[in-house]
Tab-separated table of C-alpha atoms in Angstrom:
chain	number	residue	atom	x	y	z
E	816	UNK	CA	59.465	-169.402	87.548
E	817	UNK	CA	61.114	-169.463	84.139
E	818	UNK	CA	60.695	-166.030	82.543
E	819	UNK	CA	59.334	-167.513	79.320
E	820	UNK	CA	56.790	-169.628	81.143
E	821	UNK	CA	55.707	-166.604	83.098
E	822	UNK	CA	55.159	-164.639	79.894
E	823	UNK	CA	53.141	-167.452	78.396
E	824	UNK	CA	50.955	-167.770	81.495
E	825	UNK	CA	50.402	-164.007	81.636
E	826	UNK	CA	49.527	-163.900	77.925
E	827	UNK	CA	47.060	-166.748	78.361
E	828	UNK	CA	45.289	-165.031	81.231
E	829	UNK	CA	45.048	-161.750	79.245
E	830	UNK	CA	43.843	-163.621	76.106
E	831	UNK	CA	41.158	-165.553	77.960
E	832	UNK	CA	40.006	-162.393	79.638
E	833	UNK	CA	39.824	-160.650	76.273
E	834	UNK	CA	37.838	-163.551	74.744
E	835	UNK	CA	35.450	-163.602	77.694
E	836	UNK	CA	34.910	-159.868	77.484
E	837	UNK	CA	34.420	-160.088	73.714
E	838	UNK	CA	31.964	-162.887	74.170
E	839	UNK	CA	30.035	-160.906	76.769
E	840	UNK	CA	30.017	-157.841	74.533
E	841	UNK	CA	28.850	-159.888	71.571
E	842	UNK	CA	26.068	-161.493	73.618
E	843	UNK	CA	25.015	-158.088	74.880
E	844	UNK	CA	24.916	-156.785	71.279
E	845	UNK	CA	22.954	-159.756	69.945
E	846	UNK	CA	20.604	-160.105	72.915
E	847	UNK	CA	19.791	-156.753	74.449
E	848	UNK	CA	18.840	-156.498	78.078
E	849	UNK	CA	15.373	-155.167	77.272
E	850	UNK	CA	13.143	-156.230	74.402
E	851	UNK	CA	9.659	-156.136	75.962
E	852	UNK	CA	7.914	-153.512	78.013
E	853	UNK	CA	7.051	-154.455	81.572
E	854	UNK	CA	3.371	-154.717	80.503
E	855	UNK	CA	0.983	-153.914	77.642
E	856	UNK	CA	-2.652	-152.865	77.664
E	857	UNK	CA	-5.096	-153.411	74.820
E	858	UNK	CA	-8.909	-153.385	74.350
E	859	UNK	CA	-10.822	-156.547	73.647
E	860	UNK	CA	-11.059	-157.350	69.894
E	861	UNK	CA	-8.144	-155.043	69.118
E	862	UNK	CA	-4.829	-156.349	67.786
E	863	UNK	CA	-1.730	-155.560	69.855
E	864	UNK	CA	1.455	-155.529	67.767
E	865	UNK	CA	4.731	-156.037	69.618
E	866	UNK	CA	7.751	-155.397	67.352
E	867	UNK	CA	11.137	-156.722	68.611
E	868	UNK	CA	13.655	-155.286	66.082
E	869	UNK	CA	15.973	-158.232	66.860
E	870	UNK	CA	18.733	-159.229	64.412
E	871	UNK	CA	17.824	-161.458	61.462
E	872	UNK	CA	18.497	-165.081	62.198
E	873	UNK	CA	17.121	-164.928	65.724
E	874	UNK	CA	14.718	-167.725	66.595
E	875	UNK	CA	11.757	-166.443	68.641
E	876	UNK	CA	9.178	-168.347	70.640
E	877	UNK	CA	6.246	-166.446	72.142
E	878	UNK	CA	4.263	-168.208	74.888
E	879	UNK	CA	1.337	-167.590	77.179
E	880	UNK	CA	2.015	-169.795	80.181
E	881	UNK	CA	3.030	-173.147	78.599
E	882	UNK	CA	1.265	-172.561	75.262
E	883	UNK	CA	3.270	-171.366	72.240
E	884	UNK	CA	1.279	-168.688	70.439
E	885	UNK	CA	3.712	-167.538	67.763
E	886	UNK	CA	7.180	-168.025	66.363
E	887	UNK	CA	7.201	-164.846	64.275
E	888	UNK	CA	9.601	-161.945	64.718
E	889	UNK	CA	6.770	-159.655	65.792
E	890	UNK	CA	3.725	-160.670	67.807
E	891	UNK	CA	0.126	-159.856	66.857
E	892	UNK	CA	-2.056	-160.596	69.829
E	893	UNK	CA	-5.838	-160.350	70.154
E	894	UNK	CA	-8.350	-161.617	72.690
E	895	UNK	CA	-12.125	-161.447	73.224
E	896	UNK	CA	-11.632	-161.930	76.966
E	897	UNK	CA	-11.076	-159.294	79.641
E	898	UNK	CA	-8.097	-160.760	81.513
E	899	UNK	CA	-4.352	-160.611	82.118
E	900	UNK	CA	-2.042	-162.848	80.108
E	901	UNK	CA	1.535	-163.646	81.268
E	902	UNK	CA	3.779	-163.303	78.238
E	903	UNK	CA	7.148	-165.019	77.695
E	904	UNK	CA	9.535	-164.480	74.783
E	905	UNK	CA	12.415	-166.925	74.299
E	906	UNK	CA	15.114	-165.738	71.907
E	907	UNK	CA	17.932	-167.895	70.522
E	908	UNK	CA	20.727	-166.597	68.282
E	909	UNK	CA	24.215	-167.927	67.582
E	910	UNK	CA	23.781	-170.476	70.351
E	911	UNK	CA	22.869	-167.908	72.952
E	912	UNK	CA	19.437	-168.045	74.610
E	913	UNK	CA	17.682	-165.356	76.592
E	914	UNK	CA	14.172	-165.267	78.064
E	915	UNK	CA	12.122	-162.065	78.427
E	916	UNK	CA	8.887	-161.714	80.350
E	917	UNK	CA	5.992	-159.266	80.292
E	918	UNK	CA	2.200	-159.290	80.582
E	919	UNK	CA	-0.728	-158.270	78.388
E	920	UNK	CA	-3.706	-156.721	80.108
E	921	UNK	CA	-6.861	-157.008	77.981
E	922	UNK	CA	-9.472	-154.480	79.093
E	923	UNK	CA	-13.117	-153.818	78.223
E	924	UNK	CA	-13.568	-151.506	75.252
E	925	UNK	CA	-15.191	-148.146	75.944
E	926	UNK	CA	-17.747	-148.406	73.103
E	927	UNK	CA	-20.124	-151.166	72.092
E	928	UNK	CA	-19.333	-153.532	69.252
E	929	UNK	CA	-21.911	-155.272	67.049
E	930	UNK	CA	-21.318	-158.925	66.405
E	931	UNK	CA	-23.095	-158.598	63.060
E	932	UNK	CA	-22.051	-157.188	59.661
E	933	UNK	CA	-21.392	-153.447	60.025
E	934	UNK	CA	-20.931	-152.355	56.406
E	935	UNK	CA	-21.103	-153.561	52.799
E	936	UNK	CA	-18.152	-152.405	50.707
E	937	UNK	CA	-18.922	-153.967	47.340
E	938	UNK	CA	-21.642	-155.978	45.584
E	939	UNK	CA	-21.568	-157.370	42.062
E	940	UNK	CA	-23.808	-160.372	41.317
E	941	UNK	CA	-23.397	-162.639	38.320
E	942	UNK	CA	-26.338	-163.140	35.976
E	943	UNK	CA	-29.213	-164.969	37.598
E	944	UNK	CA	-32.948	-165.277	37.992
E	945	UNK	CA	-32.893	-163.181	41.175
E	946	UNK	CA	-30.461	-160.538	39.870
E	947	UNK	CA	-32.124	-157.095	39.822
E	948	UNK	CA	-34.732	-158.509	42.222
E	949	UNK	CA	-32.825	-159.461	45.405
E	950	UNK	CA	-31.958	-156.687	46.156
E	951	UNK	CA	-34.337	-154.796	43.873
E	952	UNK	CA	-32.978	-152.638	41.095
E	953	UNK	CA	-34.784	-149.352	40.410
E	954	UNK	CA	-34.301	-147.591	37.085
E	955	UNK	CA	-31.357	-145.240	37.261
E	956	UNK	CA	-29.617	-147.114	40.077
E	957	UNK	CA	-25.814	-147.081	39.942
E	958	UNK	CA	-23.273	-149.506	41.406
E	959	UNK	CA	-23.174	-147.265	44.498
E	960	UNK	CA	-26.984	-147.469	44.828
E	961	UNK	CA	-26.887	-151.279	44.662
E	962	UNK	CA	-24.201	-151.435	47.340
E	963	UNK	CA	-26.472	-149.365	49.586
E	964	UNK	CA	-29.338	-151.778	48.784
E	965	UNK	CA	-27.139	-154.746	49.725
E	966	UNK	CA	-26.169	-152.943	52.952
E	967	UNK	CA	-29.834	-152.488	53.908
E	968	UNK	CA	-30.416	-156.192	53.302
E	969	UNK	CA	-27.588	-157.816	55.322
E	970	UNK	CA	-26.248	-155.352	57.884
E	971	UNK	CA	-27.189	-155.932	61.534
E	972	UNK	CA	-29.383	-158.583	63.078
E	973	UNK	CA	-32.698	-157.906	61.267
E	974	UNK	CA	-31.804	-158.970	57.723
E	975	UNK	CA	-33.256	-160.205	54.489
E	976	UNK	CA	-30.808	-161.470	51.851
E	977	UNK	CA	-28.874	-160.777	48.690
E	978	UNK	CA	-28.567	-163.182	45.781
E	979	UNK	CA	-25.144	-163.461	44.145
E	980	UNK	CA	-26.310	-165.098	40.885
E	981	UNK	CA	-24.175	-167.648	39.064
E	982	UNK	CA	-20.473	-168.329	39.363
E	983	UNK	CA	-18.356	-165.436	40.621
E	984	UNK	CA	-21.131	-163.101	41.798
E	985	UNK	CA	-19.936	-161.566	45.029
E	986	UNK	CA	-20.538	-159.378	48.045
E	987	UNK	CA	-17.880	-157.819	50.308
E	988	UNK	CA	-18.694	-156.801	53.886
E	989	UNK	CA	-16.908	-155.752	57.054
E	990	UNK	CA	-17.287	-155.633	60.827
E	991	UNK	CA	-16.789	-152.780	63.331
E	992	UNK	CA	-14.069	-154.805	65.113
E	993	UNK	CA	-11.551	-157.519	64.352
E	994	UNK	CA	-12.977	-161.044	64.711
E	995	UNK	CA	-10.230	-162.911	66.584
E	996	UNK	CA	-8.723	-166.135	65.336
E	997	UNK	CA	-9.208	-168.380	68.337
E	998	UNK	CA	-9.285	-172.161	68.754
E	999	UNK	CA	-12.219	-173.611	66.881
E	1000	UNK	CA	-14.649	-171.803	64.564
E	1001	UNK	CA	-14.790	-168.003	64.695
E	1002	UNK	CA	-17.681	-166.656	62.613
E	1003	UNK	CA	-20.922	-167.754	60.965
E	1004	UNK	CA	-22.225	-166.769	57.526
E	1005	UNK	CA	-25.995	-166.942	57.088
E	1006	UNK	CA	-27.733	-168.051	53.898
E	1007	UNK	CA	-30.992	-169.799	52.938
E	1008	UNK	CA	-29.784	-173.410	52.583
E	1009	UNK	CA	-32.064	-176.199	53.859
E	1010	UNK	CA	-32.241	-179.949	53.936
E	1011	UNK	CA	-34.716	-181.608	51.517
E	1012	UNK	CA	-37.429	-183.678	53.161
E	1013	UNK	CA	-37.412	-186.096	50.223
E	1014	UNK	CA	-33.667	-186.122	49.539
E	1015	UNK	CA	-32.269	-189.663	49.494
E	1016	UNK	CA	-28.830	-188.613	50.742
E	1017	UNK	CA	-28.178	-187.188	54.204
E	1018	UNK	CA	-27.226	-183.502	54.404
E	1019	UNK	CA	-28.736	-182.721	50.997
E	1020	UNK	CA	-31.464	-180.440	49.767
E	1021	UNK	CA	-30.931	-176.857	48.625
E	1022	UNK	CA	-27.239	-176.053	49.192
E	1023	UNK	CA	-25.599	-173.441	46.956
E	1024	UNK	CA	-22.007	-173.142	48.167
E	1025	UNK	CA	-20.068	-169.899	48.063
E	1026	UNK	CA	-16.330	-169.434	48.362
E	1027	UNK	CA	-15.288	-167.363	51.372
E	1028	UNK	CA	-12.363	-164.928	51.324
E	1029	UNK	CA	-11.132	-163.176	54.475
E	1030	UNK	CA	-8.941	-160.117	55.082
E	1031	UNK	CA	-7.177	-158.723	58.115
E	1032	UNK	CA	-6.703	-154.958	57.925
E	1033	UNK	CA	-2.990	-155.086	58.643
E	1034	UNK	CA	-2.205	-151.567	57.572
E	1035	UNK	CA	-5.270	-150.148	59.372
E	1036	UNK	CA	-6.517	-148.126	56.409
E	1037	UNK	CA	-10.110	-149.229	56.848
E	1038	UNK	CA	-10.396	-151.212	53.638
E	1039	UNK	CA	-9.381	-154.648	52.335
E	1040	UNK	CA	-6.312	-154.265	50.074
E	1041	UNK	CA	-5.536	-156.786	47.343
E	1042	UNK	CA	-2.597	-158.245	49.269
E	1043	UNK	CA	-4.686	-158.778	52.402
E	1044	UNK	CA	-7.167	-161.310	50.999
E	1045	UNK	CA	-6.916	-165.043	51.744
E	1046	UNK	CA	-9.181	-167.892	50.701
E	1047	UNK	CA	-10.845	-170.182	53.248
E	1048	UNK	CA	-9.748	-173.603	52.137
E	1049	UNK	CA	-12.957	-175.559	52.457
E	1050	UNK	CA	-13.273	-179.341	52.116
E	1051	UNK	CA	-13.017	-179.196	48.312
E	1052	UNK	CA	-10.003	-176.843	48.069
E	1053	UNK	CA	-7.247	-179.473	47.580
E	1054	UNK	CA	-9.299	-181.845	45.399
E	1055	UNK	CA	-8.537	-182.349	41.703
E	1056	UNK	CA	-12.153	-181.439	40.872
E	1057	UNK	CA	-11.499	-177.863	41.978
E	1058	UNK	CA	-10.303	-175.285	39.449
E	1059	UNK	CA	-8.208	-172.373	40.708
E	1060	UNK	CA	-8.070	-169.082	38.818
E	1061	UNK	CA	-11.299	-169.817	36.971
E	1062	UNK	CA	-12.756	-166.949	34.890
E	1063	UNK	CA	-16.153	-166.601	33.323
E	1064	UNK	CA	-17.468	-163.820	31.029
E	1065	UNK	CA	-21.193	-163.002	30.781
E	1066	UNK	CA	-22.511	-161.226	27.657
E	1067	UNK	CA	-25.383	-158.787	27.824
E	1068	UNK	CA	-28.480	-160.207	26.112
E	1069	UNK	CA	-29.983	-158.593	23.028
E	1070	UNK	CA	-33.397	-157.307	24.111
E	1071	UNK	CA	-34.609	-157.524	20.475
E	1072	UNK	CA	-33.690	-161.192	20.055
E	1073	UNK	CA	-36.564	-163.636	19.892
E	1074	UNK	CA	-36.476	-166.273	22.670
E	1075	UNK	CA	-35.516	-169.832	21.829
E	1076	UNK	CA	-38.137	-171.853	23.636
E	1077	UNK	CA	-37.032	-175.189	25.093
E	1078	UNK	CA	-38.739	-178.530	25.258
E	1079	UNK	CA	-39.562	-178.123	28.961
E	1080	UNK	CA	-42.462	-175.870	29.980
E	1081	UNK	CA	-40.195	-173.733	32.142
E	1082	UNK	CA	-37.589	-173.010	29.421
E	1083	UNK	CA	-38.692	-169.604	28.128
E	1084	UNK	CA	-35.338	-168.859	26.404
E	1085	UNK	CA	-32.636	-171.529	26.256
E	1086	UNK	CA	-30.185	-169.139	24.573
E	1087	UNK	CA	-30.788	-166.167	26.817
E	1088	UNK	CA	-27.363	-165.037	28.125
E	1089	UNK	CA	-24.161	-166.355	26.586
E	1090	UNK	CA	-21.162	-167.151	28.715
E	1091	UNK	CA	-17.648	-168.418	28.078
E	1092	UNK	CA	-14.826	-169.334	30.395
E	1093	UNK	CA	-11.005	-169.554	30.333
E	1094	UNK	CA	-11.243	-173.342	30.099
E	1095	UNK	CA	-12.471	-173.165	26.495
E	1096	UNK	CA	-16.091	-173.859	27.432
E	1097	UNK	CA	-19.188	-171.769	26.628
E	1098	UNK	CA	-22.922	-171.975	26.884
E	1099	UNK	CA	-26.114	-170.108	27.761
E	1100	UNK	CA	-27.892	-169.180	30.948
E	1101	UNK	CA	-31.534	-170.120	30.525
E	1102	UNK	CA	-34.372	-167.694	31.239
E	1103	UNK	CA	-37.232	-169.531	32.923
E	1104	UNK	CA	-40.935	-168.720	33.027
E	1105	UNK	CA	-40.852	-167.913	36.765
E	1106	UNK	CA	-38.757	-164.735	36.488
E	1107	UNK	CA	-39.175	-162.339	33.573
E	1108	UNK	CA	-36.949	-159.450	34.672
E	1109	UNK	CA	-33.472	-159.016	33.213
E	1110	UNK	CA	-30.972	-161.556	34.578
E	1111	UNK	CA	-28.103	-159.277	33.603
E	1112	UNK	CA	-27.325	-156.559	36.177
E	1113	UNK	CA	-29.054	-153.478	34.721
E	1114	UNK	CA	-26.644	-151.046	36.344
E	1115	UNK	CA	-23.734	-152.558	34.367
E	1116	UNK	CA	-23.644	-150.713	31.045
E	1117	UNK	CA	-20.819	-152.809	29.542
E	1118	UNK	CA	-21.636	-155.381	26.893
E	1119	UNK	CA	-19.948	-158.046	29.008
E	1120	UNK	CA	-18.197	-158.482	32.324
E	1121	UNK	CA	-15.849	-161.065	33.765
E	1122	UNK	CA	-15.771	-162.684	37.206
E	1123	UNK	CA	-12.972	-164.743	38.667
E	1124	UNK	CA	-12.201	-167.151	41.489
E	1125	UNK	CA	-12.022	-170.760	42.591
E	1126	UNK	CA	-14.647	-173.077	41.065
E	1127	UNK	CA	-15.658	-176.289	42.813
E	1128	UNK	CA	-17.472	-179.332	41.394
E	1129	UNK	CA	-21.198	-179.208	40.595
E	1130	UNK	CA	-23.258	-180.413	43.540
E	1131	UNK	CA	-26.834	-180.557	42.169
E	1132	UNK	CA	-28.310	-183.629	40.524
E	1133	UNK	CA	-31.713	-184.782	39.304
E	1134	UNK	CA	-32.750	-187.297	41.909
E	1135	UNK	CA	-36.118	-187.949	40.240
E	1136	UNK	CA	-34.484	-188.832	36.907
E	1137	UNK	CA	-37.216	-186.905	35.120
E	1138	UNK	CA	-36.315	-183.316	35.983
E	1139	UNK	CA	-38.929	-182.781	38.717
E	1140	UNK	CA	-36.763	-183.043	41.860
E	1141	UNK	CA	-33.243	-181.614	41.952
E	1142	UNK	CA	-31.061	-182.027	45.020
E	1143	UNK	CA	-27.974	-180.068	46.049
E	1144	UNK	CA	-25.471	-181.853	48.296
E	1145	UNK	CA	-23.757	-180.045	51.124
E	1146	UNK	CA	-19.970	-180.100	51.208
E	1147	UNK	CA	-18.262	-180.983	54.460
E	1148	UNK	CA	-17.036	-177.591	55.611
E	1149	UNK	CA	-15.769	-174.153	54.685
E	1150	UNK	CA	-18.471	-172.634	52.425
E	1151	UNK	CA	-21.292	-170.109	52.657
E	1152	UNK	CA	-24.936	-171.085	52.041
E	1153	UNK	CA	-23.777	-174.720	52.192
E	1154	UNK	CA	-25.856	-175.836	55.196
E	1155	UNK	CA	-28.762	-174.463	57.253
E	1156	UNK	CA	-28.029	-171.495	59.473
E	1157	UNK	CA	-28.424	-173.605	62.656
E	1158	UNK	CA	-25.832	-176.161	61.436
E	1159	UNK	CA	-22.188	-176.254	62.482
E	1160	UNK	CA	-21.153	-176.355	58.813
E	1161	UNK	CA	-22.168	-172.677	58.432
E	1162	UNK	CA	-19.489	-171.749	61.010
E	1163	UNK	CA	-16.062	-170.835	59.697
E	1164	UNK	CA	-12.574	-171.230	61.220
E	1165	UNK	CA	-10.166	-168.406	60.302
E	1166	UNK	CA	-7.324	-170.957	60.574
E	1167	UNK	CA	-8.542	-172.497	57.296
E	1168	UNK	CA	-7.230	-169.435	55.443
E	1169	UNK	CA	-4.563	-170.078	52.773
E	1170	UNK	CA	-2.483	-167.785	50.540
E	1171	UNK	CA	-2.502	-167.833	46.737
E	1172	UNK	CA	-0.089	-170.803	46.794
E	1173	UNK	CA	-2.357	-172.885	49.010
E	1174	UNK	CA	-0.182	-172.448	52.106
E	1175	UNK	CA	-1.966	-171.987	55.430
E	1176	UNK	CA	-1.496	-168.567	57.020
E	1177	UNK	CA	-1.777	-167.487	60.648
E	1178	UNK	CA	-3.954	-164.389	60.844
E	1179	UNK	CA	-4.618	-162.721	64.223
E	1180	UNK	CA	-8.141	-162.115	63.092
E	1181	UNK	CA	-10.241	-160.734	60.224
E	1182	UNK	CA	-12.028	-157.447	59.470
E	1183	UNK	CA	-13.523	-158.177	56.049
E	1184	UNK	CA	-15.228	-161.053	54.239
E	1185	UNK	CA	-15.942	-161.673	50.558
E	1186	UNK	CA	-18.389	-164.370	49.451
E	1187	UNK	CA	-18.847	-165.424	45.846
E	1188	UNK	CA	-20.769	-168.213	44.117
E	1189	UNK	CA	-18.447	-171.222	43.736
E	1190	UNK	CA	-20.315	-173.274	41.126
E	1191	UNK	CA	-21.218	-172.796	37.437
E	1192	UNK	CA	-24.246	-175.069	37.053
E	1193	UNK	CA	-27.852	-175.010	35.882
E	1194	UNK	CA	-30.119	-177.130	38.082
E	1195	UNK	CA	-33.070	-177.679	35.752
E	1196	UNK	CA	-36.181	-175.690	36.531
E	1197	UNK	CA	-34.557	-174.443	39.710
E	1198	UNK	CA	-32.268	-172.270	37.618
E	1199	UNK	CA	-28.624	-171.478	38.166
E	1200	UNK	CA	-26.880	-172.479	41.345
E	1201	UNK	CA	-26.551	-169.144	43.149
E	1202	UNK	CA	-25.212	-168.426	46.618
E	1203	UNK	CA	-27.389	-166.274	48.861
E	1204	UNK	CA	-26.161	-164.332	51.896
E	1205	UNK	CA	-28.494	-163.174	54.631
E	1206	UNK	CA	-25.986	-161.950	57.207
E	1207	UNK	CA	-22.928	-162.959	59.247
E	1208	UNK	CA	-21.720	-162.626	62.815
E	1209	UNK	CA	-18.780	-163.047	65.199
E	1210	UNK	CA	-19.085	-166.263	67.259
E	1211	UNK	CA	-16.858	-164.800	70.033
E	1212	UNK	CA	-18.952	-161.689	70.767
E	1213	UNK	CA	-22.166	-162.054	72.726
């Protein structure tokens, strides 16, 4: 063989071997031999977090059998079922693909969970005819006292209710476990909505919708942080009749002011509590003859207070045409106190949650819920539209 040809051939062999070794080394660096443990064990209703620490740019596909459950870098897994799940992770980076396998063993928890509300963390109603009455205010009560009163009303299975007053009035509550985000609807919020026997339209009567916010306790600090809240995008969320970032300010009434009696028998003071919003509108909340206690929360010493949120279109109308029979229409889905408690519309799907930009988010589950009145409307002698909450529970826990 020609000496030059021999050198070229030898060089080619060495070069190809070097490239192959370099390629193998690079693949080994990019795709490590081990990413998952052989198996994982987690209690029911607890979130298992599996962190991969793979290089940025890697495309991950997590699967249980043939079903893709996530494409995130890390996996958050939760199940209400006591069973074993075969886990597959497919990783692709720079054209290289590797498949890792493991299993998740979900076991029965040692304690006993309640499917109902476990705690009330905050309560601040807007002005309303049931404010200071449901729950009842006692002279000297503080904000902390009223939160305790709300807790007594809606925690557990034997509940009464709390009234949230007009737009923005809210209650925040939590569970003793994470409600998992499964296929279909995940939890129910109870209220006091009902269908009207004489309502002309189907699914109408007394429906006072409340916006629902949900939070997953990602950092496990036992409280809902500001960056953990997401809004349940109900049927009205994307409509042009819905106002995001709405704000309303209520002004404390002057106890010495003489009432301005209205033309209707029930209008005790038509200029009772002034309000104004960030849309340039203002008006008064009317005091009716049926409720003579203060409609302004008596434990709030400030001369005014502001509530914020998403406002949806008014849903009450005077069916009688003469002010005697008002009807509130139920929206299709996604709101509290929007349909009777035995109706599917009072069940909520965690998958409806969106971020502040209206983009759907994938939460493993939720630990906290906030409900606030979604409408700023006076419904004649019925008074302000005010969401009521009488409890809530996990649909996955028997």
